[in-house]
Short mmCIF file of C-alpha atoms in Angstrom, two decimals:
data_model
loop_
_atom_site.label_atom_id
_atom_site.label_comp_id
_atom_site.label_asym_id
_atom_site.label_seq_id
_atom_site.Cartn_x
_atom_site.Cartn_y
_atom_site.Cartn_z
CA UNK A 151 120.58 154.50 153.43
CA UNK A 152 119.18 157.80 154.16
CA UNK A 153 120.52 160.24 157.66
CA UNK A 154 117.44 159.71 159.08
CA UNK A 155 116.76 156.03 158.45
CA UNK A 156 120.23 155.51 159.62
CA UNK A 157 119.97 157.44 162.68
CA UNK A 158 116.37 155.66 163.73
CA UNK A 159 118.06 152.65 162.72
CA UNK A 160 120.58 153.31 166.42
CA UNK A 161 119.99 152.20 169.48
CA UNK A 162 119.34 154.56 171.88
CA UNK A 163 122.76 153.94 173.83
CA UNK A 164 124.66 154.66 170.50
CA UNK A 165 122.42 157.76 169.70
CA UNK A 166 122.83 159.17 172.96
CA UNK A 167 126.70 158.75 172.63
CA UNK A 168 126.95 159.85 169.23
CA UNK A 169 125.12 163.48 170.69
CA UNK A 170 127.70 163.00 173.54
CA UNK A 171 130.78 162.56 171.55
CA UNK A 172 129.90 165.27 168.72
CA UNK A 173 128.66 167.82 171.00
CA UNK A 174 132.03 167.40 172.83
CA UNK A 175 134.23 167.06 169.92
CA UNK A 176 132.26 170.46 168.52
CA UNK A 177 133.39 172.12 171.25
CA UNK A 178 136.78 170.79 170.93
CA UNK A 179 137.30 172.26 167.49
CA UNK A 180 135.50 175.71 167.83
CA UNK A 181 138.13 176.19 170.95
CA UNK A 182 140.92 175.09 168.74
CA UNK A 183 139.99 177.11 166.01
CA UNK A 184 139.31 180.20 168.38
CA UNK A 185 142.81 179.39 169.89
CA UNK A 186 144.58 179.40 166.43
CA UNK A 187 143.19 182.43 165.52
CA UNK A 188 143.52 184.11 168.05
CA UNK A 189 147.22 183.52 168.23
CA UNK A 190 147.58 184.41 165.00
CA UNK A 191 146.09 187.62 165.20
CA UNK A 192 148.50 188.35 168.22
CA UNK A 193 151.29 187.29 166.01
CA UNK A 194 150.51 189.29 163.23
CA UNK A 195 149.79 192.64 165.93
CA UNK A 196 153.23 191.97 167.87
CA UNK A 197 154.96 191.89 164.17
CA UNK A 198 153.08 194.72 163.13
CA UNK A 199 154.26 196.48 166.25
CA UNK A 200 157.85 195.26 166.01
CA UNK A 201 158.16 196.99 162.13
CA UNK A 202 156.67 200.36 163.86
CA UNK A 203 158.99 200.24 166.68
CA UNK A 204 161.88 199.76 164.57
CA UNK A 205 161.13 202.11 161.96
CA UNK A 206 160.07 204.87 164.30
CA UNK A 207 163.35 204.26 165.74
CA UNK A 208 165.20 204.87 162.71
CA UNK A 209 163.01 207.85 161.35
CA UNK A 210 163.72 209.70 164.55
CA UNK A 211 167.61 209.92 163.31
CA UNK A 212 168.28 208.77 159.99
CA UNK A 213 171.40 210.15 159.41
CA UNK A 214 172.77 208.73 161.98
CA UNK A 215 171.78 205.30 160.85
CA UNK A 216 172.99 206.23 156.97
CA UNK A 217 176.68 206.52 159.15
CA UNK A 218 176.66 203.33 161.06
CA UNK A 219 178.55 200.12 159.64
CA UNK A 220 175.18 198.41 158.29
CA UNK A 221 174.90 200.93 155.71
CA UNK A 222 178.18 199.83 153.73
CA UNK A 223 177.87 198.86 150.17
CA UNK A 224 176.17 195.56 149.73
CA UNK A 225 177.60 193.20 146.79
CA UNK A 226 174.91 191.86 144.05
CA UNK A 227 173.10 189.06 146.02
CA UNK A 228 174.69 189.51 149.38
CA UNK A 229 172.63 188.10 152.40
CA UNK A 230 173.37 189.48 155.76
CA UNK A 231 172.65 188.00 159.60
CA UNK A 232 170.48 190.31 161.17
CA UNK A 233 171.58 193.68 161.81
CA UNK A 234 172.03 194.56 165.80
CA UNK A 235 173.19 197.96 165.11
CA UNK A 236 170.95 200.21 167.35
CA UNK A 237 173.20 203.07 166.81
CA UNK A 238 176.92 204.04 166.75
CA UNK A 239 178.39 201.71 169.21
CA UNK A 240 175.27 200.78 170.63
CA UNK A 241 173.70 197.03 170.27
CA UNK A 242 170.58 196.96 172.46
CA UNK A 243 168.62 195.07 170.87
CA UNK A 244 167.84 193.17 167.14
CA UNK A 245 166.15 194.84 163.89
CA UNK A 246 165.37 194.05 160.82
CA UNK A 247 166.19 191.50 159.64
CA UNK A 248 166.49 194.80 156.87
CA UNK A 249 165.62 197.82 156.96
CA UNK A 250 166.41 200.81 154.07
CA UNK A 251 166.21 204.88 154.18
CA UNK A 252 164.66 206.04 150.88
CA UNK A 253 165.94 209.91 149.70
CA UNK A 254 163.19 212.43 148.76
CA UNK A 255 163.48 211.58 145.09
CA UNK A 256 162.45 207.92 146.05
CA UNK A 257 166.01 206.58 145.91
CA UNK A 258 167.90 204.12 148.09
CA UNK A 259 170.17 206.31 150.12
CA UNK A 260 171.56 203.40 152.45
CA UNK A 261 170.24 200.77 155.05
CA UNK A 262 170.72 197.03 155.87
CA UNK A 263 172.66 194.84 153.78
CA UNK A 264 169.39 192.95 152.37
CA UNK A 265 167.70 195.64 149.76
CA UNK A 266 164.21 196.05 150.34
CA UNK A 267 162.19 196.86 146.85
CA UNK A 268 161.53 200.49 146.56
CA UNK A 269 157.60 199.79 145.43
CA UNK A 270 155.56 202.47 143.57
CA UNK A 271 153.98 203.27 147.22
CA UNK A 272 157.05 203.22 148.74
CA UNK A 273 157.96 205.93 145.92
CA UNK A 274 154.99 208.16 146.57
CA UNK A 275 155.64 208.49 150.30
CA UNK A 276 158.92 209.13 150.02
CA UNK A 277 158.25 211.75 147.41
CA UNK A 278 155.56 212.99 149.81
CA UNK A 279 152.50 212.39 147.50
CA UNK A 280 151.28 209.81 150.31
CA UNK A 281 151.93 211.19 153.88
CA UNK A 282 150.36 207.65 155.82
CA UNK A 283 152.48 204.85 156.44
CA UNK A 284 151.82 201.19 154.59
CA UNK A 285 152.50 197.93 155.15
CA UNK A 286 152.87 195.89 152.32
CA UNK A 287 153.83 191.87 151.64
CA UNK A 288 156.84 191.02 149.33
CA UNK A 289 159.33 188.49 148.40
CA UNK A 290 162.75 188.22 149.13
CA UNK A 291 164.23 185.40 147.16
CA UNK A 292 162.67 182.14 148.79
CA UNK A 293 161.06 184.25 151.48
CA UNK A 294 157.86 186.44 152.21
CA UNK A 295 158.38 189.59 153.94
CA UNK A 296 156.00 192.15 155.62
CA UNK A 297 157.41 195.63 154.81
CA UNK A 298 156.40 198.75 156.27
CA UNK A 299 156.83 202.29 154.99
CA UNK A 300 157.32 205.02 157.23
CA UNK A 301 157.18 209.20 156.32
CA UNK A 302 160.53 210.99 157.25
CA UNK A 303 159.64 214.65 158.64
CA UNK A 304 162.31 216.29 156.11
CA UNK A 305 161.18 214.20 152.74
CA UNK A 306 161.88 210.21 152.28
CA UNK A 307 161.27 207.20 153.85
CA UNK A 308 162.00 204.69 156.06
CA UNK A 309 161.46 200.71 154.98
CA UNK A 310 161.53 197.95 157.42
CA UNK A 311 161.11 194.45 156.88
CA UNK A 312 160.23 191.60 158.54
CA UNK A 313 160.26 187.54 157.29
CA UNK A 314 157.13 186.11 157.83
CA UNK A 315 158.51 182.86 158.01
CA UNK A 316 159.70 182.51 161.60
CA UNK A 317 155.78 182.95 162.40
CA UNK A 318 154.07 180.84 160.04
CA UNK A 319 156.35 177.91 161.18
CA UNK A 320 154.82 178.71 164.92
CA UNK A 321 151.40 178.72 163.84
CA UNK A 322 151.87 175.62 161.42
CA UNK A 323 153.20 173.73 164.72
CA UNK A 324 150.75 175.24 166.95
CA UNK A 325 148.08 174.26 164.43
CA UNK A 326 149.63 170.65 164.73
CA UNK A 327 149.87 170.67 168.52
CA UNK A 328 145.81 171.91 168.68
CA UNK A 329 145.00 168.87 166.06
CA UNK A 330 146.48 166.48 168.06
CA UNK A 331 144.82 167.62 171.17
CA UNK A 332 141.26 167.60 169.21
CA UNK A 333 142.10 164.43 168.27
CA UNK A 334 142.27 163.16 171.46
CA UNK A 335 139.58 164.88 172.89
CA UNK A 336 137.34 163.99 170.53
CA UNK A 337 138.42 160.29 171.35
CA UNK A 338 137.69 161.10 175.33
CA UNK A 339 134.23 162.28 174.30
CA UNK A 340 133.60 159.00 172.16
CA UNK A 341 134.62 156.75 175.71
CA UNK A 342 132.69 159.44 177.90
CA UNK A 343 129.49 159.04 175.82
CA UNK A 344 129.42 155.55 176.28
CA UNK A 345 129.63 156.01 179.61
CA UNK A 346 127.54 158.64 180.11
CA UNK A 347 124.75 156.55 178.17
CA UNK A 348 125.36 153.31 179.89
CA UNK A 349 125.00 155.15 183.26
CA UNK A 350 122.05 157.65 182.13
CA UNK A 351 120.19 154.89 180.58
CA UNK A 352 120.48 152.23 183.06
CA UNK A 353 117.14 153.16 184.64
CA UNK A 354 115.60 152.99 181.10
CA UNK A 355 116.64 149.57 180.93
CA UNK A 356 115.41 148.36 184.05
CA UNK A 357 111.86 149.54 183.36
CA UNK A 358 112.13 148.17 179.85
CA UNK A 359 113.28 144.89 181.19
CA UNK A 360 110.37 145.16 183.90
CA UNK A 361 107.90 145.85 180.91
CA UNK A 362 108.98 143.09 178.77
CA UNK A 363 108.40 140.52 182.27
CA UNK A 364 104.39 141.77 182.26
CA UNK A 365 104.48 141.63 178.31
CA UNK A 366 105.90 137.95 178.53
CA UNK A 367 103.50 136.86 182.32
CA UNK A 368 100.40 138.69 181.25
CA UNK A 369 100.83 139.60 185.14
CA UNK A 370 99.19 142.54 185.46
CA UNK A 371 98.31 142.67 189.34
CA UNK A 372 102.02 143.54 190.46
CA UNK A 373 102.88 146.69 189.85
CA UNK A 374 106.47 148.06 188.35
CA UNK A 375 109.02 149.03 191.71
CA UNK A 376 109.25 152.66 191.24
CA UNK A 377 112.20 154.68 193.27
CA UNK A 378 113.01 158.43 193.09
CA UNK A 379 110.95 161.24 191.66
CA UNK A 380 112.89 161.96 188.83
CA UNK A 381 111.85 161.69 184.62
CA UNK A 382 112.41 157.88 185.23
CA UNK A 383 110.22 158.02 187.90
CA UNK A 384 107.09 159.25 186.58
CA UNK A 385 107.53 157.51 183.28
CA UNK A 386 107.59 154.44 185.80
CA UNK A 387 104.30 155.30 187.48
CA UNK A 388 102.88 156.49 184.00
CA UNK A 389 103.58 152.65 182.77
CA UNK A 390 101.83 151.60 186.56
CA UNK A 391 99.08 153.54 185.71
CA UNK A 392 98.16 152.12 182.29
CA UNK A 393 99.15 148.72 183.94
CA UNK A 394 96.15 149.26 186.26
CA UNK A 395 94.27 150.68 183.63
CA UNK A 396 93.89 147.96 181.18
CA UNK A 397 93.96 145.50 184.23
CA UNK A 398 90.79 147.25 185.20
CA UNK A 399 89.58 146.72 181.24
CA UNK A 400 90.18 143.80 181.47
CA UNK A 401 88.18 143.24 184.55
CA UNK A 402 85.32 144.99 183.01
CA UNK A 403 85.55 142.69 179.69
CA UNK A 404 85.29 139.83 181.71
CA UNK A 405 82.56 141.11 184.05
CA UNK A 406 80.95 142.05 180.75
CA UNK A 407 81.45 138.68 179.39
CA UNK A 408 80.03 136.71 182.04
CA UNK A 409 76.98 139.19 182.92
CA UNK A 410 75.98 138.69 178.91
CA UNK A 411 76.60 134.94 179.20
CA UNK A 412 74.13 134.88 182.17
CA UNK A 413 71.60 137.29 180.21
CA UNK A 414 71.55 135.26 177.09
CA UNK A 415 71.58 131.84 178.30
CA UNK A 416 67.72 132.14 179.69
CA UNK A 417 66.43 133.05 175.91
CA UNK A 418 68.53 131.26 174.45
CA UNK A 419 67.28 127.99 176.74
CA UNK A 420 63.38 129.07 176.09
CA UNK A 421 64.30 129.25 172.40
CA UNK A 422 65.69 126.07 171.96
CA UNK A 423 62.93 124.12 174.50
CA UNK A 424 59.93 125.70 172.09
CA UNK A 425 62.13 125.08 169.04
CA UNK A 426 62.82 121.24 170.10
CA UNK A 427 58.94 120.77 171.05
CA UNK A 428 58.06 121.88 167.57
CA UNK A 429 60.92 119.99 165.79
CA UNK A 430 59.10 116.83 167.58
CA UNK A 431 55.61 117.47 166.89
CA UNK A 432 57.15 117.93 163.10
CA UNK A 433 58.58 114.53 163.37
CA UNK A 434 55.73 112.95 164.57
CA UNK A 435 52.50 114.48 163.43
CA UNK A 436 50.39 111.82 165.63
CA UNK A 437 51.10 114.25 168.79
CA UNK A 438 50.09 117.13 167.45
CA UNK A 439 46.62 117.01 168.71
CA UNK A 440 48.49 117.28 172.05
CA UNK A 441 48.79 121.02 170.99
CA UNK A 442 46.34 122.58 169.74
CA UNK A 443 46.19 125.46 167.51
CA UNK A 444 46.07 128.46 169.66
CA UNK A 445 48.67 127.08 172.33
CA UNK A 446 50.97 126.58 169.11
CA UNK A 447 50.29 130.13 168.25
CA UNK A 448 50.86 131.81 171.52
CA UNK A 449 54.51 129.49 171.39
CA UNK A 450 55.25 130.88 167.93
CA UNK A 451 54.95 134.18 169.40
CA UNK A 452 56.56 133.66 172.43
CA UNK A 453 59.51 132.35 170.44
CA UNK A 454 59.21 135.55 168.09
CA UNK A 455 59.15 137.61 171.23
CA UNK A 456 62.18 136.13 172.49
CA UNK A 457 63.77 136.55 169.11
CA UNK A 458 63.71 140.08 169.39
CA UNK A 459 64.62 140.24 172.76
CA UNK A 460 67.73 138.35 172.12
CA UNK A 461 68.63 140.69 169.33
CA UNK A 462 68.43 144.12 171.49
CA UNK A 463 70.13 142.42 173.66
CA UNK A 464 72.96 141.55 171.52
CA UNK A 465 72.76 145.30 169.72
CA UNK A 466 73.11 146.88 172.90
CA UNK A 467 76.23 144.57 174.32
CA UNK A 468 77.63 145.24 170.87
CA UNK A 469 77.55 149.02 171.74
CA UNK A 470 78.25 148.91 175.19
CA UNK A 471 81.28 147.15 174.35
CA UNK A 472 82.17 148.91 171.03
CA UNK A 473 86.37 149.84 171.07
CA UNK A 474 87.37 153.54 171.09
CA UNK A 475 88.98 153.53 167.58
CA UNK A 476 85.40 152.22 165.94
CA UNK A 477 84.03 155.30 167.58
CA UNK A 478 82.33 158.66 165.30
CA UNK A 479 84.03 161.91 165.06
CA UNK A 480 83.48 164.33 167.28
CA UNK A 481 82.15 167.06 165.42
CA UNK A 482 79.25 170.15 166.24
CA UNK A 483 75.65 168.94 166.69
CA UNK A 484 72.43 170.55 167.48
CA UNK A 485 71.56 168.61 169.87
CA UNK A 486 67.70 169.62 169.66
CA UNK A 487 67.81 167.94 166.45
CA UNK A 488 69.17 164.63 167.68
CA UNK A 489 66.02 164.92 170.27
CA UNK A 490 63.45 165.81 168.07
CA UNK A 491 64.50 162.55 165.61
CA UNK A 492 64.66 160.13 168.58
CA UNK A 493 61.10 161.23 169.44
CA UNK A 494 60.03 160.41 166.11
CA UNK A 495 61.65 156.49 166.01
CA UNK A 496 59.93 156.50 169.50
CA UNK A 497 56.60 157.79 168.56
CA UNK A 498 56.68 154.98 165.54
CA UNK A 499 57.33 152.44 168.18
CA UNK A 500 55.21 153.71 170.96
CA UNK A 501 52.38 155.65 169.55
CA UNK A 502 49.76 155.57 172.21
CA UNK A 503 51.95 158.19 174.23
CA UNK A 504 51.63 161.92 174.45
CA UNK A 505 55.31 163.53 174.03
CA UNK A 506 55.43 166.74 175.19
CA UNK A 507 58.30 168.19 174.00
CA UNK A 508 60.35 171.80 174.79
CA UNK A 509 63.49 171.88 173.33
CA UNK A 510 65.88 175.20 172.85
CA UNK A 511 68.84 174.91 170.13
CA UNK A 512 72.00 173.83 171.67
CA UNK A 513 75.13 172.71 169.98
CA UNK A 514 77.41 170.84 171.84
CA UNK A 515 80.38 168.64 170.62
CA UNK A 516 79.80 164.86 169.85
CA UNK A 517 78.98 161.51 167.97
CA UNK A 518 75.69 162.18 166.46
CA UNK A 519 74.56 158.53 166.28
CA UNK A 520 75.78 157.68 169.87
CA UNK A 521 73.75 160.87 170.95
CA UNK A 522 70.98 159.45 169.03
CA UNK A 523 71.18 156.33 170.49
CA UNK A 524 71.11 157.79 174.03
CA UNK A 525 68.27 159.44 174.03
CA UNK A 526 66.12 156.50 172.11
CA UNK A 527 67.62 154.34 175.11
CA UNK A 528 66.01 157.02 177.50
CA UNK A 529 62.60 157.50 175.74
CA UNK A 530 62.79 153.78 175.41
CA UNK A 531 62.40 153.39 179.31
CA UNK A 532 59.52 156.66 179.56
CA UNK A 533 57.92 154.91 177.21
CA UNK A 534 58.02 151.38 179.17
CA UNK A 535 56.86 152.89 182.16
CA UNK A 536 54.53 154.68 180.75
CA UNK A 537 50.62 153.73 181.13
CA UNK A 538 48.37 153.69 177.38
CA UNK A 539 47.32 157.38 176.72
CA UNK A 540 50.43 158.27 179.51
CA UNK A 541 51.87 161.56 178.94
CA UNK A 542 56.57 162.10 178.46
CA UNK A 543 58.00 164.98 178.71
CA UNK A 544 61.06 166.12 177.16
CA UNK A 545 62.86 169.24 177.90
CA UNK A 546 65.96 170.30 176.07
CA UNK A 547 67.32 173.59 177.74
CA UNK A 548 70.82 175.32 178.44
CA UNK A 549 70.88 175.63 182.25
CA UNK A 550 74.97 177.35 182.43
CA UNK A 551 76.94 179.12 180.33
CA UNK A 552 78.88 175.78 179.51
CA UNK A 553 76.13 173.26 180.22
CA UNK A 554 73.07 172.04 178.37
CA UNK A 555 70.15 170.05 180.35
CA UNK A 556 67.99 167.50 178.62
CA UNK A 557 65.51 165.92 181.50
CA UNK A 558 62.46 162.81 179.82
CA UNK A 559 60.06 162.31 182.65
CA UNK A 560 57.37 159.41 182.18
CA UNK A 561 54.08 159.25 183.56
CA UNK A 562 54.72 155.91 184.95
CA UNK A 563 54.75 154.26 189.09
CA UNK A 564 58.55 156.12 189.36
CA UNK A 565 61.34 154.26 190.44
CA UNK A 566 61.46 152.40 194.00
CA UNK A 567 64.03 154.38 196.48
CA UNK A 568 66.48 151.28 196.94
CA UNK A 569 66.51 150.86 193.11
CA UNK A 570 67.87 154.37 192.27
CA UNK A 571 71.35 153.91 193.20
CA UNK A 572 71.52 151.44 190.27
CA UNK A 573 69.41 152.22 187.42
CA UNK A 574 72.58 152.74 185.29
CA UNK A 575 74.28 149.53 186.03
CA UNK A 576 74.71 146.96 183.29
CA UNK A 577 72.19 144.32 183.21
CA UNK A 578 70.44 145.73 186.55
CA UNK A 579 66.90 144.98 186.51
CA UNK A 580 64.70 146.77 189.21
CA UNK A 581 62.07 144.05 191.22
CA UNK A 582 59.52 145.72 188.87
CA UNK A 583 60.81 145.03 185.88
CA UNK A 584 61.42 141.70 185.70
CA UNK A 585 58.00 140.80 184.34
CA UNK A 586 58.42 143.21 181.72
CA UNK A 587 60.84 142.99 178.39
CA UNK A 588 64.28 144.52 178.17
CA UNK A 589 67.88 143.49 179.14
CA UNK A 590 69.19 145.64 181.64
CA UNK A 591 71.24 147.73 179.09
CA UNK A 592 69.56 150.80 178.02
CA UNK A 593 69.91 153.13 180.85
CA UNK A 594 74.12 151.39 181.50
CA UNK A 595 74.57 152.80 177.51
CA UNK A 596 72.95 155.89 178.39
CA UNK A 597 75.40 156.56 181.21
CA UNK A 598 78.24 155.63 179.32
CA UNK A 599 77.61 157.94 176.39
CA UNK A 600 76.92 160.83 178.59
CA UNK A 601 80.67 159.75 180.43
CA UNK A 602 82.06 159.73 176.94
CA UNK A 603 81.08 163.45 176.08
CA UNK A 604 82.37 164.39 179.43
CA UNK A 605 78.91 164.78 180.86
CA UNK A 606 76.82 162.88 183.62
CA UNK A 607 73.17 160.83 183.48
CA UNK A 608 71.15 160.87 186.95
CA UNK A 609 67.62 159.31 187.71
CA UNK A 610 65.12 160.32 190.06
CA UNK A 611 61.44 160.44 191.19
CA UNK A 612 59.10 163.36 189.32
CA UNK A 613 57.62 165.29 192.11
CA UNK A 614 54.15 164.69 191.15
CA UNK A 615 54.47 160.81 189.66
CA UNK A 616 56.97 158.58 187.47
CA UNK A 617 60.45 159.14 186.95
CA UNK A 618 62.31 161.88 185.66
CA UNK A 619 66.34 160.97 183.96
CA UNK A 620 68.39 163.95 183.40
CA UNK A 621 71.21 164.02 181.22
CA UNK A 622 73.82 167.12 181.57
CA UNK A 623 76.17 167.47 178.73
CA UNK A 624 78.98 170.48 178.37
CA UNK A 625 78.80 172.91 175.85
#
């Protein structure tokens, strides 16, 4: 399984106490390994310091040192203790373990019982072709050594030597002590993860358990209890607020739903009363002289009348209605183009009217075809209201910086006073209107497209006569 499969795969308890336990234990081992270091480093400084001490020491009176009793003759493979010999009668303190006074000609003229190797290095500072002191590793038998070389004013050189040893059995234990302790830390983050998820995430749960409750009841009047004002918090009122949200969708479905029930049901009743009085006089041709011709073709009309009205009436619930994700693009759009092609369907539809039209190029962001759509819906109405040989005006302009202004005035009666307040509600239908065809829908879509682009749709009576809809869209 892949790392990041796998990791998806974890609950969000065991992810959050995985980061828990490795960000600890991370921090566990680059302390460790900063502590081992760094005692190592002091180790190798305080031995480095120890050889200098000691050979400065001796360099500052060889000759006495050649005299004391450490400088006997050693046998072939001899290993002294360490040498405590300071000085003639003196034993202050411990050196070595070995130490060694080279002559000018790069021989061994004396020192501690252990021999130190006289290197080639060793050789050219005693000689005096090297004047710096080195410190170099060797072996000693089973042992490593650090030796260092020291100058003498009056020609040779001074070796001291130091087993390494001793040290690296510190720093092996050391290392084993700070293992042990990573170890358990390590296992103290794992435990304090857990807890620290359990506790951290307890909130989360509640709200998910509260969640699943509304998924399960469909209960979407109560809201979520919400306490404190903290991430949980809002991401608690952020799940009331889409609660409330699609509650209210769902309010407006079903309003939707029952207001097109009503609206269809009347031509849907006249439809099937003509089509069942025809479906008679079909069956029984001896009452057809009970209607004659002309009533029969003023009810074929009236049902293909009520046809059509039944099908703008389901086009324009269907796009009322239509779900974000079946929506356009938004995308640039000259919106004096969308105009000037509505006023064309229109004029195809309508053409005893006049349509005076001004429009200035403006492109705004949008849907083309639910632009479109709006502004047929408003020509539509002009066009309704409209007396034969009636003038509408349509004026395209960019009023702001950010805004654009489209305004369609008719040359109709204008709308009644108590009527304007809802000329954009679904299904409304001023006292007017109900003698003439239409559903109720056109201006409702009209306001909800303008909504969608972020803009707003008003109505209102033309100062001289009709009515005069203005749509104001951002640029």
């Amino acid at each position: 399984m892949k790392p990041g499969r796998w990791w998806g795969a974890r609950s969000l308890h065991a992810r959050l106490s995985l980061l828990v336990t490795g960000a600890v234990g991370a921090a566990v081992v680059l302390v460790a390994a900063g502590a081992w270091i760094a005692v190592r480093e002091i180790q190798r400084h305080q031995v480095a310091l120890e050889l200098s001490s000691d050979a400065a020491s001796i360099a500052a009176n060889p000759a006495q040192w050649l005299a004391t009793e450490s400088s006997r003759t050693r046998g072939p493979g001899e290993r002294p203790p360490f040498d405590r010999g300071w000085g003639p009668g003196r034993r202050e303190r411990e050196i070595g373990p070995c130490w060694q006074i080279l002559d000018s000609s790069g021989a061994a003229a004396g020192g501690s019982r252990t021999t130190l190797p006289v290197t080639d290095t060793a050789r050219e500072i005693a000689t005096g072709s090297r004047r710096q002191s080195v410190q170099e590793k060797i072996t000693l038998g089973p042992d490593d050594y650090v030796m260092l070389t020291l100058p003498l004013a009056d020609g040779g050189a001074v070796q001291v030597g130091m087993d390494e040893n001793a040290g690296e059995r510190v720093l092996t234990a050391f290392g084993a002590l700070l293992a042990l302790g990573c170890a358990a830390g390590i296992a103290g983050a794992a435990l304090l993860g857990r807890a620290v998820a359990r506790a951290g995430l307890a909130p989360v749960d509640r709200l998910t358990s509260a969640v699943e409750d509304v998924a399960v009841t469909q209960d979407l009047d109560h809201p979520i209890d919400v306490h404190g004002s903290d991430e949980i918090a809002r991401l608690g009122r952020s799940v009331n607020a889409m609660l409330a949200a699609i509650e209210a969708s769902r309010r407006a479905q079903r309003t939707l739903v029952e207001d097109a029930g009503h609206e269809l049901r009347t031509p849907l009743t006249s439809i099937r009363t003509n089509v069942e009085l025809l479906l008679e006089l079909e069956r029984r041709p001896e009452l057809a002289h009970r209607l004659p011709p002309e009533e029969r073709a003023e009810l074929l009309a009236d049902l293909d009348a009520q046809v059509r009205e039944l099908a703008t009436l389901t086009t324009e619930l269907v796009e009322l209605a239509r779900e974000e994700a079946t929506r356009e693009a938004v995308e640039p759009v000259d919106l004096a183009d969308v105009v000037s092609a509505a006023v064309a369907r229109v004029r195809i539809r309508v053409p005893g009217l006049t349509y005076d039209t001004v429009l200035e190029p403006v492109t705004i962001p949008g849907r083309p075809g639910e632009l479109e759509r709006m502004v047929v819906n408003v020509l539509d109405n002009a066009a309704k209201w409209s007396p034969p040989g009636g003038t509408v005006k349509i004026r395209l302009s960019a009023e702001e910086p950010d805004w654009t202004v489209l305004t369609v005035t008719d040359s109709g009666p204008g709308i009644a006073e108590e009527d304007l307040p809802y000329v954009f509600d679904r299904f409304y239908r001023a006292t007017a209107a109900r003698s003439m065809p239409g559903s109720g829908l056109g201006l409702a879509i009209v306001a909800q497209t303008a909504t969608q682009h972020g803009g707003t749709a008003t109505a209102a009576r033309a100062t001289e006569t009709g009515t005069v809809i203005t749509i104001r869209l951002p640029v």
